[in-house]
Amino acid sequence: MPIITLEGPPILEKAVRRSLVEELTRSAAKAYGLPEEKIIVLVRENAPDQVAVGGVLLADRP
Amino acid sequence: MPIITLEGPPILEKAVRRSLVEELTRSAAKAYGLPEEKIIVLVRENAPDQVAVGGVLLADRP
Amino acid sequence: MPIITLEGPPILEKAVRRSLVEELTRSAAKAYGLPEEKIIVLVRENAPDQVAVGGVLLADRP
Amino acid sequence: MPIITLEGPPILEKAVRRSLVEELTRSAAKAYGLPEEKIIVLVRENAPDQVAVGGVLLADRP
Amino acid sequence: MPIITLEGPPILEKAVRRSLVEELTRSAAKAYGLPEEKIIVLVRENAPDQVAVGGVLLADRP
Amino acid sequence: MPIITLEGPPILEKAVRRSLVEELTRSAAKAYGLPEEKIIVLVRENAPDQVAVGGVLLADRP
C-alpha cells in the first residue's frame, strides 16, 4: 500500500505522465520489496496562483 | 479537531456523499470520544489520469 | 485505491482503533461501490504540542 | 524546504491571497531561522460540497 | 475550518512554536474573514533522514 | 518546488533510502523539466498499527 503523492506544475503530455508514474512505481516497489501492484501514485497539479516560493506566487513571477 | 481526508474517485450522487460524510463523522466522534461538531471531513476527488495503481494510470486501464 | 487519512489525538485502546478502521472502511466501500480490500486507512496521531486551534497549542490549554 | 499547506474556502481577491502567502512565509522563515526563499506555500481551495463539519457538508448549511 | 499544515525541521523552543502558530492563525483568520477559533494548525516535524532536496537526504549533507 | 511524498513501511537500510530518493528525484526532474535541486522528497514511515487495508490493521495480519 505505499502511496506516492506528487505535487507539481501541470504535466501536459500524456506520455510524460505515463513514464513518470511508471518510474516512480518501479523505484518504490524495488525499495520496499513489494510487487508494483501494491504501489499507488497520486498526481496533483497546482495552478501558478496556488503555489508561492519565497512569499511570491508563481503567477506573479516575472 | 480530528480531520478525515478522503481521496477517491468522484462521488456523483449527492445523497451518497451526504451519507458518507455522516457515517465517517459518527465513527470518528465515537472513537475519539468527541462531539460530532469537532470532526472535519475533506473529500478529494481524483480524475482517472491523476491516479496510478501498479504503474498504470486509471485512465489507461482497459 | 481510495485512501482515508485520519488526523487526531492518539487512540490508545487497540479495540477502538480496530473498530474505527473497520467502520471507516465499510462506509467508504459502500459509498464508492468498491470491495473493502481496495480501501486504505492511515491513522496519524498528533501530540498536543503539534496541534493548535484558535492559535493556541492543545498542550497549552487549561 | 519548509512547506506550508493551506486548506480552506476559495480566496477570490488576488490581493488577499498575495498578502496571505507573504505573511505565512515571513512567519515561517522567522520561526525556522531560514531565508524566505526556502519557504513553499501551497494554497488548496475546497468547494462547499468537499468539506463537512459535524457531518454536514458546507453546501448543505442553511 | 481552514487547516494550515506545516512541514519542517523540528522547532525546539516552545516559545517559537507558540508564536508561529499564533501568527499563522492570525494571518489566516484575516484572509478568510473568519474568527481565529476556526483555524487549525498542524505542525509536522521531519527528521533529517526523512527529507531530501536535490536527491540528497538532509542527513547526508556536509 | 515539486514535492514528492512517500507513505510506506519503514525503510531500515540507509543505502536503500538513499537510492530511492535519488531515483524519485531524477524521475521527477526529468518529467517536470526542472533541475534536481528543485525537487523535494518527504519520506513518511508508518507503523503497522497506523495502516489498515480492507479494514484490517497491518499489525493484525496473520
Coordinates of C-alpha atoms in Angstrom, one line a residue:
Chain A
M1 CA 0.0 0.0 0.0
P2 CA 2.8 2.5 -0.3
I3 CA 1.5 5.8 -1.6
I4 CA 3.5 8.3 -3.6
T5 CA 1.9 11.8 -3.9
L6 CA 3.3 14.2 -6.3
E7 CA 2.7 18.0 -6.1
G8 CA 3.9 20.0 -9.0
P9 CA 3.0 22.0 -12.0
P10 CA 0.6 20.5 -14.6
I11 CA 2.1 17.8 -16.8
L12 CA 0.5 18.3 -20.1
E13 CA 1.9 15.5 -22.2
K14 CA 0.3 12.2 -21.5
A15 CA 3.4 10.2 -22.4
V16 CA 5.5 12.1 -19.8
R17 CA 2.9 11.5 -17.2
R18 CA 2.8 7.8 -18.0
S19 CA 6.6 7.4 -17.8
L20 CA 6.7 9.3 -14.6
V21 CA 4.2 7.1 -12.8
E22 CA 5.9 4.0 -14.2
E23 CA 9.3 5.1 -13.0
L24 CA 8.1 6.2 -9.5
T25 CA 6.3 2.9 -9.1
R26 CA 9.3 0.8 -10.2
S27 CA 11.6 2.7 -7.8
A28 CA 9.2 2.3 -4.9
A29 CA 8.5 -1.3 -5.5
K30 CA 12.2 -2.1 -5.5
A31 CA 12.9 -0.1 -2.3
Y32 CA 10.0 -1.6 -0.4
G33 CA 10.5 -5.1 -1.8
L34 CA 6.8 -5.2 -2.8
P35 CA 5.1 -6.0 -6.1
E36 CA 4.4 -3.0 -8.3
E37 CA 0.6 -3.6 -8.0
K38 CA 0.9 -2.5 -4.4
I39 CA 2.1 1.0 -5.2
I40 CA -0.3 3.9 -5.6
V41 CA 0.7 7.2 -7.2
L42 CA -1.4 10.3 -6.9
V43 CA -0.5 13.2 -9.2
R44 CA -1.6 16.6 -8.0
E45 CA -1.3 19.6 -10.3
N46 CA -1.2 23.1 -8.9
A47 CA -2.1 26.3 -10.8
P48 CA 0.5 29.1 -10.6
D49 CA -1.7 31.1 -8.2
Q50 CA -1.8 28.2 -5.8
V51 CA 1.9 28.0 -5.1
A52 CA 4.3 30.5 -3.6
V53 CA 8.0 30.3 -3.2
G54 CA 9.8 32.9 -1.1
G55 CA 6.4 34.6 -0.4
V56 CA 5.7 35.2 -4.1
L57 CA 3.0 33.4 -6.0
L58 CA 4.4 31.6 -9.1
A59 CA 1.7 33.5 -11.1
D60 CA 3.4 36.8 -10.0
R61 CA 6.9 35.9 -11.1
P62 CA 8.4 38.0 -13.8
Chain B
M1 CA -10.4 18.9 15.5
P2 CA -9.9 15.5 14.1
I3 CA -9.7 15.7 10.3
I4 CA -10.7 12.9 8.0
T5 CA -9.4 13.2 4.4
L6 CA -10.8 11.0 1.7
E7 CA -9.0 10.5 -1.6
G8 CA -11.0 8.6 -4.2
P9 CA -12.9 8.7 -7.4
P10 CA -15.6 11.3 -7.9
I11 CA -18.8 10.7 -6.0
L12 CA -21.5 11.9 -8.2
E13 CA -24.7 11.4 -6.2
K14 CA -25.2 14.0 -3.6
A15 CA -27.1 11.6 -1.3
V16 CA -24.2 9.1 -1.3
R17 CA -21.8 11.9 -0.4
R18 CA -24.0 13.1 2.4
S19 CA -24.3 9.6 3.9
L20 CA -20.6 9.0 3.6
V21 CA -19.6 12.2 5.5
E22 CA -22.2 11.5 8.1
E23 CA -21.0 8.0 8.7
L24 CA -17.4 8.9 8.8
T25 CA -18.1 11.7 11.2
R26 CA -20.2 9.4 13.5
S27 CA -17.5 6.7 13.6
A28 CA -14.7 9.2 14.3
A29 CA -16.7 11.1 17.0
K30 CA -17.3 7.7 18.8
A31 CA -13.7 6.6 18.6
Y32 CA -12.2 9.9 19.8
G33 CA -14.9 10.5 22.4
L34 CA -15.6 13.9 20.9
P35 CA -18.8 15.7 19.8
E36 CA -19.5 15.3 16.1
E37 CA -19.1 19.1 15.6
K38 CA -15.4 18.7 16.2
I39 CA -14.9 16.4 13.2
I40 CA -13.9 17.8 9.8
V41 CA -14.2 15.7 6.6
L42 CA -12.4 16.7 3.4
V43 CA -13.5 14.9 0.2
R44 CA -10.9 14.9 -2.6
E45 CA -11.9 13.6 -5.9
N46 CA -9.2 12.5 -8.3
A47 CA -9.6 12.2 -12.1
P48 CA -8.5 8.9 -13.7
D49 CA -5.4 10.5 -15.1
Q50 CA -4.3 11.6 -11.6
V51 CA -4.1 8.1 -10.1
A52 CA -2.0 5.1 -10.9
V53 CA -2.0 1.7 -9.4
G54 CA 0.8 -0.7 -10.3
G55 CA 2.4 2.0 -12.5
V56 CA -0.7 2.3 -14.8
L57 CA -2.9 5.4 -14.8
L58 CA -6.6 4.5 -14.1
A59 CA -7.3 6.3 -17.3
D60 CA -5.3 3.8 -19.2
R61 CA -6.9 0.7 -17.8
P62 CA -8.7 -1.4 -20.3
Chain C
M1 CA -7.5 2.6 -4.0
P2 CA -9.5 5.1 -2.1
I3 CA -7.4 6.4 0.8
I4 CA -8.8 7.6 4.1
T5 CA -6.4 9.6 6.3
L6 CA -7.2 10.4 9.9
E7 CA -5.5 13.1 11.8
G8 CA -6.4 13.2 15.5
P9 CA -5.3 12.7 19.1
P10 CA -3.7 9.3 19.9
I11 CA -6.1 6.4 20.2
L12 CA -4.8 4.3 23.0
E13 CA -7.1 1.3 23.0
K14 CA -6.4 -1.2 20.3
A15 CA -10.1 -2.3 20.2
V16 CA -11.2 1.3 19.5
R17 CA -8.7 1.7 16.7
R18 CA -9.7 -1.6 15.2
S19 CA -13.4 -0.7 15.2
L20 CA -12.7 2.7 13.8
V21 CA -10.7 1.4 10.8
E22 CA -13.4 -1.2 10.2
E23 CA -16.2 1.3 10.2
L24 CA -14.5 3.8 8.0
T25 CA -13.6 1.1 5.5
R26 CA -17.1 -0.2 5.4
S27 CA -18.6 3.2 4.9
A28 CA -16.1 4.1 2.1
A29 CA -16.5 0.7 0.3
K30 CA -20.3 1.2 0.2
A31 CA -20.1 4.8 -1.0
Y32 CA -17.6 4.1 -3.8
G33 CA -19.1 0.8 -4.7
L34 CA -15.8 -1.0 -4.3
P35 CA -14.7 -4.1 -2.3
E36 CA -13.4 -3.4 1.1
E37 CA -9.9 -4.7 0.2
K38 CA -9.5 -1.6 -2.0
I39 CA -9.8 0.8 0.9
I40 CA -6.7 2.0 2.7
V41 CA -6.8 3.8 6.1
L42 CA -3.9 5.8 7.5
V43 CA -4.1 6.8 11.2
R44 CA -2.0 9.7 12.2
E45 CA -1.7 10.6 15.8
N46 CA -0.7 14.1 16.8
A47 CA 0.9 15.1 20.1
P48 CA -0.8 18.1 21.9
D49 CA 2.2 20.4 21.0
Q50 CA 1.7 19.6 17.3
V51 CA -1.9 21.0 17.0
A52 CA -3.3 24.4 17.6
V53 CA -6.9 25.6 17.5
G54 CA -7.6 29.3 17.6
G55 CA -3.8 29.9 17.7
V56 CA -3.3 28.0 21.0
L57 CA -1.5 24.7 21.1
L58 CA -3.6 21.9 22.6
A59 CA -0.7 21.4 25.1
D60 CA -1.3 25.0 26.4
R61 CA -5.0 24.6 27.0
P62 CA -6.0 25.0 30.6
Chain D
M1 CA 12.3 23.4 2.4
P2 CA 9.6 24.0 5.0
I3 CA 6.2 23.6 3.3
I4 CA 3.0 25.3 4.4
T5 CA -0.2 23.8 3.1
L6 CA -3.4 25.8 3.4
E7 CA -6.8 24.1 3.1
G8 CA -9.7 26.5 3.1
P9 CA -12.5 28.1 1.2
P10 CA -11.6 29.9 -2.1
I11 CA -9.8 33.2 -1.7
L12 CA -11.2 35.3 -4.6
E13 CA -9.3 38.5 -4.2
K14 CA -5.8 38.3 -5.5
A15 CA -4.5 41.0 -3.1
V16 CA -5.7 38.9 -0.1
R17 CA -4.0 35.8 -1.5
R18 CA -0.8 37.7 -2.0
S19 CA -0.7 39.1 1.5
L20 CA -1.6 35.8 3.0
V21 CA 1.3 33.9 1.4
E22 CA 3.7 36.8 2.2
E23 CA 2.7 36.7 5.9
L24 CA 2.8 33.0 6.2
T25 CA 6.2 32.9 4.6
R26 CA 7.6 35.6 6.8
S27 CA 6.3 33.9 10.0
A28 CA 7.7 30.6 9.0
A29 CA 11.1 32.0 7.9
K30 CA 11.5 33.7 11.2
A31 CA 10.5 30.6 13.2
Y32 CA 12.8 28.2 11.4
G33 CA 15.6 30.7 11.1
L34 CA 15.7 30.2 7.3
P35 CA 15.7 32.7 4.4
E36 CA 12.2 33.3 2.9
E37 CA 13.2 31.7 -0.4
K38 CA 13.3 28.3 1.3
I39 CA 9.6 28.5 2.3
I40 CA 7.0 27.0 0.0
V41 CA 3.3 27.7 0.4
L42 CA 0.5 25.6 -1.3
V43 CA -3.0 27.0 -1.3
R44 CA -5.7 24.5 -1.7
E45 CA -9.3 25.7 -2.2
N46 CA -12.2 23.4 -1.4
A47 CA -15.7 23.7 -2.8
P48 CA -18.5 23.7 -0.2
D49 CA -19.5 20.1 -1.2
Q50 CA -16.0 18.9 -0.5
V51 CA -16.0 19.8 3.2
A52 CA -18.1 18.7 6.1
V53 CA -18.1 19.9 9.7
G54 CA -20.1 17.9 12.2
G55 CA -21.2 15.5 9.5
V56 CA -22.9 18.2 7.3
L57 CA -21.4 19.4 4.0
L58 CA -20.8 23.2 4.0
A59 CA -23.0 23.2 0.8
D60 CA -26.0 21.9 2.9
R61 CA -25.7 24.5 5.6
P62 CA -28.7 26.8 5.9
Chain E
M1 CA -12.3 25.0 9.4
P2 CA -9.3 26.2 7.4
I3 CA -6.4 24.0 8.2
I4 CA -2.7 25.0 8.0
T5 CA -0.2 22.2 7.8
L6 CA 3.4 22.9 8.4
E7 CA 6.2 20.5 7.4
G8 CA 9.6 21.5 8.5
P9 CA 12.6 20.7 10.8
P10 CA 11.9 20.3 14.5
I11 CA 11.2 23.5 16.4
L12 CA 12.8 23.0 19.7
E13 CA 11.9 26.2 21.6
K14 CA 8.4 26.2 22.9
A15 CA 8.1 30.0 22.7
V16 CA 9.0 29.9 19.0
R17 CA 6.4 27.3 18.3
R18 CA 3.8 29.3 20.2
S19 CA 4.5 32.5 18.3
L20 CA 4.5 30.7 15.0
V21 CA 1.0 29.1 15.4
E22 CA -0.3 32.4 16.7
E23 CA 1.0 34.3 13.7
L24 CA -0.2 31.8 11.1
T25 CA -3.6 31.7 12.8
R26 CA -3.9 35.5 12.8
S27 CA -2.9 35.7 9.1
A28 CA -5.3 33.0 8.0
A29 CA -8.2 34.4 10.1
K30 CA -7.8 37.8 8.5
A31 CA -7.5 36.4 4.9
Y32 CA -10.6 34.1 5.2
G33 CA -12.6 36.6 7.2
L34 CA -13.2 34.0 9.9
P35 CA -12.8 34.1 13.7
E36 CA -9.4 32.7 14.9
E37 CA -11.1 29.8 16.7
K38 CA -12.0 28.3 13.3
I39 CA -8.3 28.0 12.3
I40 CA -6.5 24.7 12.9
V41 CA -2.7 24.4 12.7
L42 CA -0.8 21.1 12.4
V43 CA 2.9 21.2 13.0
R44 CA 4.8 18.2 11.5
E45 CA 8.5 17.8 12.3
N46 CA 10.7 15.8 10.0
A47 CA 13.9 14.1 10.9
P48 CA 16.9 14.9 8.6
D49 CA 16.7 11.4 7.1
Q50 CA 13.1 11.9 6.1
V51 CA 13.7 14.8 3.8
A52 CA 15.7 15.1 0.6
V53 CA 16.4 18.1 -1.5
G54 CA 18.0 17.6 -4.9
G55 CA 18.1 13.9 -4.3
V56 CA 20.2 14.1 -1.2
L57 CA 18.9 13.4 2.3
L58 CA 19.3 16.4 4.7
A59 CA 21.1 13.9 7.0
D60 CA 23.8 13.3 4.3
R61 CA 24.5 17.0 3.7
P62 CA 28.1 18.0 4.6
Chain F
M1 CA 9.3 23.1 -5.9
P2 CA 7.7 19.9 -6.9
I3 CA 7.2 17.8 -3.8
I4 CA 7.1 14.0 -3.7
T5 CA 5.6 12.5 -0.5
L6 CA 6.1 8.8 0.2
E7 CA 3.9 6.9 2.7
G8 CA 5.1 3.4 3.4
P9 CA 6.5 0.9 5.8
P10 CA 9.8 1.9 7.5
I11 CA 12.9 1.6 5.2
L12 CA 15.6 0.4 7.5
E13 CA 18.7 0.3 5.3
K14 CA 20.2 3.7 4.7
A15 CA 21.5 2.7 1.3
V16 CA 18.0 1.8 0.1
R17 CA 16.6 5.0 1.3
R18 CA 19.4 7.0 -0.4
S19 CA 18.8 5.2 -3.8
L20 CA 15.1 5.7 -3.5
V21 CA 15.2 9.4 -3.0
E22 CA 17.8 9.8 -5.8
E23 CA 15.7 7.8 -8.2
L24 CA 12.4 9.6 -7.4
T25 CA 14.2 13.0 -7.7
R26 CA 15.7 12.1 -11.1
S27 CA 12.4 10.9 -12.5
A28 CA 10.5 14.0 -11.3
A29 CA 13.2 16.4 -12.5
K30 CA 13.1 14.8 -16.0
A31 CA 9.3 14.8 -16.1
Y32 CA 8.9 18.4 -15.0
G33 CA 11.9 19.7 -17.0
L34 CA 13.4 21.2 -13.8
P35 CA 16.8 20.9 -12.2
E36 CA 17.1 18.2 -9.5
E37 CA 17.7 20.8 -6.8
K38 CA 14.1 21.9 -7.1
I39 CA 12.7 18.5 -6.1
I40 CA 11.8 17.8 -2.5
V41 CA 11.1 14.3 -1.2
L42 CA 9.4 13.6 2.1
V43 CA 9.6 10.1 3.4
R44 CA 6.9 9.1 5.9
E45 CA 7.1 5.8 7.7
N46 CA 4.0 4.3 9.2
A47 CA 3.9 1.7 12.0
P48 CA 1.8 -1.4 11.3
D49 CA -0.9 -0.2 13.7
Q50 CA -1.3 3.0 11.7
V51 CA -2.3 1.5 8.4
A52 CA -5.3 -0.7 7.5
V53 CA -6.0 -2.4 4.2
G54 CA -9.5 -3.9 3.8
G55 CA -10.4 -2.7 7.3
V56 CA -7.7 -4.7 9.0
L57 CA -4.6 -3.1 10.6
L58 CA -1.4 -4.4 9.2
A59 CA -0.4 -5.2 12.8
D60 CA -3.3 -7.6 12.9
R61 CA -2.5 -9.5 9.8
P62 CA -1.6 -13.1 10.3

